[in-house]
Coordinates of C-alpha atoms and ligand atoms in Angstrom, one line a residue:
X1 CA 0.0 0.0 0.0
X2 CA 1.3 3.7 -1.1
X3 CA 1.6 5.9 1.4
X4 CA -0.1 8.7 -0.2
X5 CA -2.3 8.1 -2.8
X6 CA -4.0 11.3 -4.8
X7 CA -6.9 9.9 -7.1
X8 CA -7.9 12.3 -9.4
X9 CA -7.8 15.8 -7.7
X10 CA -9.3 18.4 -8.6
X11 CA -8.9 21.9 -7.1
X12 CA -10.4 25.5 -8.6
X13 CA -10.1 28.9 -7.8
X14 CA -13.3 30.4 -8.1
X15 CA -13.8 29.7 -11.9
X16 CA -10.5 28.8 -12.8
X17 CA -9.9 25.1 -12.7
X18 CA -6.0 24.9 -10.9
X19 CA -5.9 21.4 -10.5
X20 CA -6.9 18.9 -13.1
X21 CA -8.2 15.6 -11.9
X22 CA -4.2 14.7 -10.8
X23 CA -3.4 11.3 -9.5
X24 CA 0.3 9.6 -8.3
X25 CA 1.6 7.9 -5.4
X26 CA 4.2 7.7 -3.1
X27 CA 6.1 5.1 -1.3
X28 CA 7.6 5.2 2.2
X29 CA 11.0 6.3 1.9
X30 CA 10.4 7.6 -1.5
X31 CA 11.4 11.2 -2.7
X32 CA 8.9 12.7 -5.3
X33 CA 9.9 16.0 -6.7
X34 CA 7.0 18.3 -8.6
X35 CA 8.4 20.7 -11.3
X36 CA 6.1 23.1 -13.9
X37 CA 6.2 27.1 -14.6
X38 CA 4.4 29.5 -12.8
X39 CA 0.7 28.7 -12.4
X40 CA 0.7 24.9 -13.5
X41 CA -0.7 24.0 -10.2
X42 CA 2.0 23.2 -7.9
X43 CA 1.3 25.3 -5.2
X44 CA -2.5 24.8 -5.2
X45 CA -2.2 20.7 -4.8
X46 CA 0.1 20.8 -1.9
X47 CA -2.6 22.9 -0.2
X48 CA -5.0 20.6 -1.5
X49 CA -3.3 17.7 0.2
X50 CA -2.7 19.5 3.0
X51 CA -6.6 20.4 3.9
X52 CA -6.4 23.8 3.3
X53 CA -7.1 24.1 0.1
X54 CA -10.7 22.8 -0.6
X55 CA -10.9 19.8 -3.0
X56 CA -13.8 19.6 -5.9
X57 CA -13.4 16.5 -6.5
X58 CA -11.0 13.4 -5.7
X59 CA -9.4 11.8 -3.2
X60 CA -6.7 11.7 -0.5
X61 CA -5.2 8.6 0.7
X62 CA -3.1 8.5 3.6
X63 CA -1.6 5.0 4.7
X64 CA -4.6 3.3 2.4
X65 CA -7.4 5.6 4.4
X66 CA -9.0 8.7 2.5
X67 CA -8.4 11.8 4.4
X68 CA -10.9 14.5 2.5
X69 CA -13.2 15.1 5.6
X70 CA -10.2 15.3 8.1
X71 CA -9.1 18.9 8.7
X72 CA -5.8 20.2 8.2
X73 CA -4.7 20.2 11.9
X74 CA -5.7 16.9 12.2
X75 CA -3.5 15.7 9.0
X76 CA -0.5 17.9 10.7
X77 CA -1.6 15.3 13.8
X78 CA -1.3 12.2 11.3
X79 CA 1.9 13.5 10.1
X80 CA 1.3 15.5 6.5
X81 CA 3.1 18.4 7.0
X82 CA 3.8 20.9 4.8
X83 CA 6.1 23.8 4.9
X84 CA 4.6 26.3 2.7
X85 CA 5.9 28.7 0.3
X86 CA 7.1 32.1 1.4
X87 CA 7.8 30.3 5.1
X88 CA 5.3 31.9 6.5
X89 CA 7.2 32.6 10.1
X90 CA 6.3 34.5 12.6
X91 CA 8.6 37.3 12.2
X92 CA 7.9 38.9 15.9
X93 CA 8.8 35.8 17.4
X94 CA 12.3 33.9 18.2
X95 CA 13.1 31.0 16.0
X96 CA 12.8 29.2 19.2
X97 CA 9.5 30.2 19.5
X98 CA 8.8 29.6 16.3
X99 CA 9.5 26.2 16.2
X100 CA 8.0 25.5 19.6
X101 CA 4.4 26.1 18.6
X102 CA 4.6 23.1 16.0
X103 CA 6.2 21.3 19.2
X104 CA 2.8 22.1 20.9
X105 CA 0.4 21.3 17.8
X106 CA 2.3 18.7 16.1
X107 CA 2.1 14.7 16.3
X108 CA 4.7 13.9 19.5
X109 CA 8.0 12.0 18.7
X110 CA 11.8 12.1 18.2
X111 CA 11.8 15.4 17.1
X112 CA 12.7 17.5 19.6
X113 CA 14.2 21.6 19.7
X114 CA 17.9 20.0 20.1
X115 CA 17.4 17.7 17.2
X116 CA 15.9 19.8 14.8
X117 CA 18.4 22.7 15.9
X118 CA 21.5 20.2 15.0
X119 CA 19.7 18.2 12.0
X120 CA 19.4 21.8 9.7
X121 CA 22.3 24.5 8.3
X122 CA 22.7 27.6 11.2
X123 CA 20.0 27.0 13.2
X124 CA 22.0 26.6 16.3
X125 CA 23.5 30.5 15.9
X126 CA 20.2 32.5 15.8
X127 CA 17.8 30.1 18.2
X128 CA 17.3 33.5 20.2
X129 CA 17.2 35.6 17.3
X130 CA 13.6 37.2 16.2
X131 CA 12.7 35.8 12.7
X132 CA 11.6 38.7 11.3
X133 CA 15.7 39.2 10.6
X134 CA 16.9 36.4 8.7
X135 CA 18.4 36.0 5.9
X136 CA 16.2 33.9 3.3
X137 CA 18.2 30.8 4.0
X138 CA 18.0 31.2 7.3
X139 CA 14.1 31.2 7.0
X140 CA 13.9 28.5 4.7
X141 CA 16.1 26.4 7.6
X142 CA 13.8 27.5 10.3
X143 CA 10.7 27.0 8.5
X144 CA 11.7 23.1 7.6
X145 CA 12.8 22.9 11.0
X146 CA 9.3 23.6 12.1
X147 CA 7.9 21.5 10.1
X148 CA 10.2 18.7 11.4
X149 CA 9.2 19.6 15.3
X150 CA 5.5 17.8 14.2
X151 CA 7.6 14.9 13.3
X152 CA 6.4 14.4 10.0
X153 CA 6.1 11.0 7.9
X154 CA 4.8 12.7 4.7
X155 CA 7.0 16.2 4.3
X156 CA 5.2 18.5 1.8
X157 CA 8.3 21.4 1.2
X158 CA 6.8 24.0 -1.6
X159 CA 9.3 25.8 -3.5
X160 CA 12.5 24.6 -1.7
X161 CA 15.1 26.9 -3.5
X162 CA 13.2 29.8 -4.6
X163 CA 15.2 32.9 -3.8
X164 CA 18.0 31.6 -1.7
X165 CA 21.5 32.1 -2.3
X166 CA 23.4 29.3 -4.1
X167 CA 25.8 28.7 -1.1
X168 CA 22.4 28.6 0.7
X169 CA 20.9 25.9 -1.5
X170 CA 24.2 23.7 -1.1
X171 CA 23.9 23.6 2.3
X172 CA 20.1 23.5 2.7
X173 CA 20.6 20.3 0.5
X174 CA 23.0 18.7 2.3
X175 CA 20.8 18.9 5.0
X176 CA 17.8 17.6 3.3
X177 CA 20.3 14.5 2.2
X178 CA 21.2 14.1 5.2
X179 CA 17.4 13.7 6.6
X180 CA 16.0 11.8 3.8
X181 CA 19.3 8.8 4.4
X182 CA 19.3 8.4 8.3
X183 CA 15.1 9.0 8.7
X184 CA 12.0 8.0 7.9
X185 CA 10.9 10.5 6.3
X186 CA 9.2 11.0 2.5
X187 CA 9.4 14.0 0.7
X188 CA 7.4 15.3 -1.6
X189 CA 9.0 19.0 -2.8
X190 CA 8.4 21.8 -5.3
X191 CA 11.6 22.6 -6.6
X192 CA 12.2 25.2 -9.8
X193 CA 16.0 24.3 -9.6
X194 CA 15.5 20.9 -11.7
X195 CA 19.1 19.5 -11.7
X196 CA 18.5 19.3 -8.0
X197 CA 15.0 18.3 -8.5
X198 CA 15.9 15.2 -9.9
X199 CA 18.9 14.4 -8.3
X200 CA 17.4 14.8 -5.0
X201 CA 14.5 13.0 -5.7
X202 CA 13.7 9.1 -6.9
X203 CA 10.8 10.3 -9.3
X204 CA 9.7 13.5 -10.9
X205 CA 6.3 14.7 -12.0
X206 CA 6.5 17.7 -14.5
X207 CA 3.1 19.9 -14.0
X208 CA 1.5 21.8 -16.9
X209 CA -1.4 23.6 -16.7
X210 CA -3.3 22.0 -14.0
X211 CA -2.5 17.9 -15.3
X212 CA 0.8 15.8 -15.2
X213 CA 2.3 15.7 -18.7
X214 CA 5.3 14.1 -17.6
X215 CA 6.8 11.4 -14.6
X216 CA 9.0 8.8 -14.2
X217 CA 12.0 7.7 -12.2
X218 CA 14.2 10.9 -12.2
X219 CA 17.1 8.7 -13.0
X220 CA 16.0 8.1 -16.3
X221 CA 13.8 11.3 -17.1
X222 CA 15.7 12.6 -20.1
X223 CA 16.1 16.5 -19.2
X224 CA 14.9 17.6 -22.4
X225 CA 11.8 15.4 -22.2
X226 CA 11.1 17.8 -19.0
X227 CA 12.0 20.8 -20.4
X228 CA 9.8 20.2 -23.2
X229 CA 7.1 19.1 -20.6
X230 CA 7.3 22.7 -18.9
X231 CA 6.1 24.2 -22.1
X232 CA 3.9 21.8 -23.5
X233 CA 5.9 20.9 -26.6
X234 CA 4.9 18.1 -28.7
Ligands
LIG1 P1 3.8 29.3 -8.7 O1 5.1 28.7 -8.9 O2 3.6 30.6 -9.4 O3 3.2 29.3 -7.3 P2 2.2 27.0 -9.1 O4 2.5 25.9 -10.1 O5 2.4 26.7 -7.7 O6 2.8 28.3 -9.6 P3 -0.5 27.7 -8.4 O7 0.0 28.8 -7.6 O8 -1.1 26.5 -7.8 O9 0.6 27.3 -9.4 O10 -1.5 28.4 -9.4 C1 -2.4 27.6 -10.3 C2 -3.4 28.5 -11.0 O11 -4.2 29.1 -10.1 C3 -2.7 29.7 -11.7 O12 -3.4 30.0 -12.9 C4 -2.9 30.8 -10.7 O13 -2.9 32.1 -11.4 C5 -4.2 30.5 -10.1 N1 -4.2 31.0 -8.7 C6 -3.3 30.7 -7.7 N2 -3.7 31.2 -6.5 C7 -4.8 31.9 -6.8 C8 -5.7 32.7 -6.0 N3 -5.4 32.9 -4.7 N4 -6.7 33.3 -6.6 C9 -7.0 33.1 -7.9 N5 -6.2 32.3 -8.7 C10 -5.2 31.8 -8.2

């Protein structure tokens, strides 16, 4: 049985249909990484999965059981967590606050502040530190680390890259390698960067316009193949 199963989503804004009727699955232990331009949909099926993004249609399967009527707190509780694009921290608040209040909402496990504060790139130097401040890589680490505090099974990481620094990237990445050999946890990531995309992850799904036009094993995907995929050329 797949861990996460999505059957056939389908997620609008107001008129406009985002989501297409998508479906894929992912096993334990697996890395999927979703790539597509600007508005293909990315964004708006990780909410969808995550509950807070209603569904028209379609189905969520966690472990084998359909989670559409559970809330999103509830699937944070099950442990689908997602750390959203943009971070979304609470800038007024410590890092250590920050990452406390998932402590405090999140499912209970292994992942504790000391953990997370070693597991992720400069965390331990600006615990004390108000959020607001950071650097974007910084925010990026903070914000996965929160994420991590729920102690996740399923981790949902939109737009991993996007505006950080490349020496930030490197290291975020060797952090994320790092997690994804010694734990158990699956990833599913956004990722516009698509050399790291696909070498990060063990299959790729290439969004356009709402629908999967491409997947496979990343290490076969031919890059053109995806490149065409991003801009729907025959
Ligand atoms: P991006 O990388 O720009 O976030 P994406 O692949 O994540 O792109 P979505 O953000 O899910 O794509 O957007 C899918 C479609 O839904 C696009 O056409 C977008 O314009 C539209 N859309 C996204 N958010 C909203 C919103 N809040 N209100 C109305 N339309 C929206």
């Amino acid at each position: 049985m797949s861990m996460l199963s999505i059957e056939n989503l389908v997620a609008n804004h107001g008129l406009l249909n985002a989501v297409k009727g998508v479906s894929f699955s992912v096993e334990k232990g697996d890395v999927l990484s979703i790539v597509g331009s600007n508005g293909a949909g990315k964004t708006t099926l990780f909410r969808a999965i995550s509950g807070v993004h209603p569904i028209v249609s379609g189905s969520v399967l966690l472990d084998g059981d359909a989670i559409d009527n559970v809330s999103a707190n509830r699937r944070v509780e099950k442990g689908l967590v997602m750390v959203p694009e943009g971070r979304r921290l609470f800038s007024d608040m410590t890092v250590k606050e920050n990452l406390m209040v998932a402590a405090e909402h999140g499912r209970k496990g292994d992942w504790v502040l000391d953990k997370v504060v070693d597991a992720l790139p400069g965390l331990k130097s600006i615990v004390n530190k108000r959020a607001g401040g950071l650097s974007g890589g910084q925010r990026q680490s903070v914000a996965i680390g929160r994420a991590l505090m729920s102690n996740p099974t399923i981790l949902l990481i939109d737009e991993v890259s996007l505006g950080l620094s490349p020496i930030a990237i490197g290291e975020l990445y060797e952090s994320l390698d790092h997690l994804k050999q010694k734990l158990d946890v699956t990833f599913i990531i956004v990722e516009q960067d698509l050399n790291r995309a696909i070498t990060f992850s063990d299959h790729t799904i290439c969004m356009l316009e709402g629908s999967i036009e491409l997947e496979g094993k990343s290490s076969t995907l031919d890059k053109k193949d995806i490149y065409a995929a991003y801009f729907g050329v025959e």
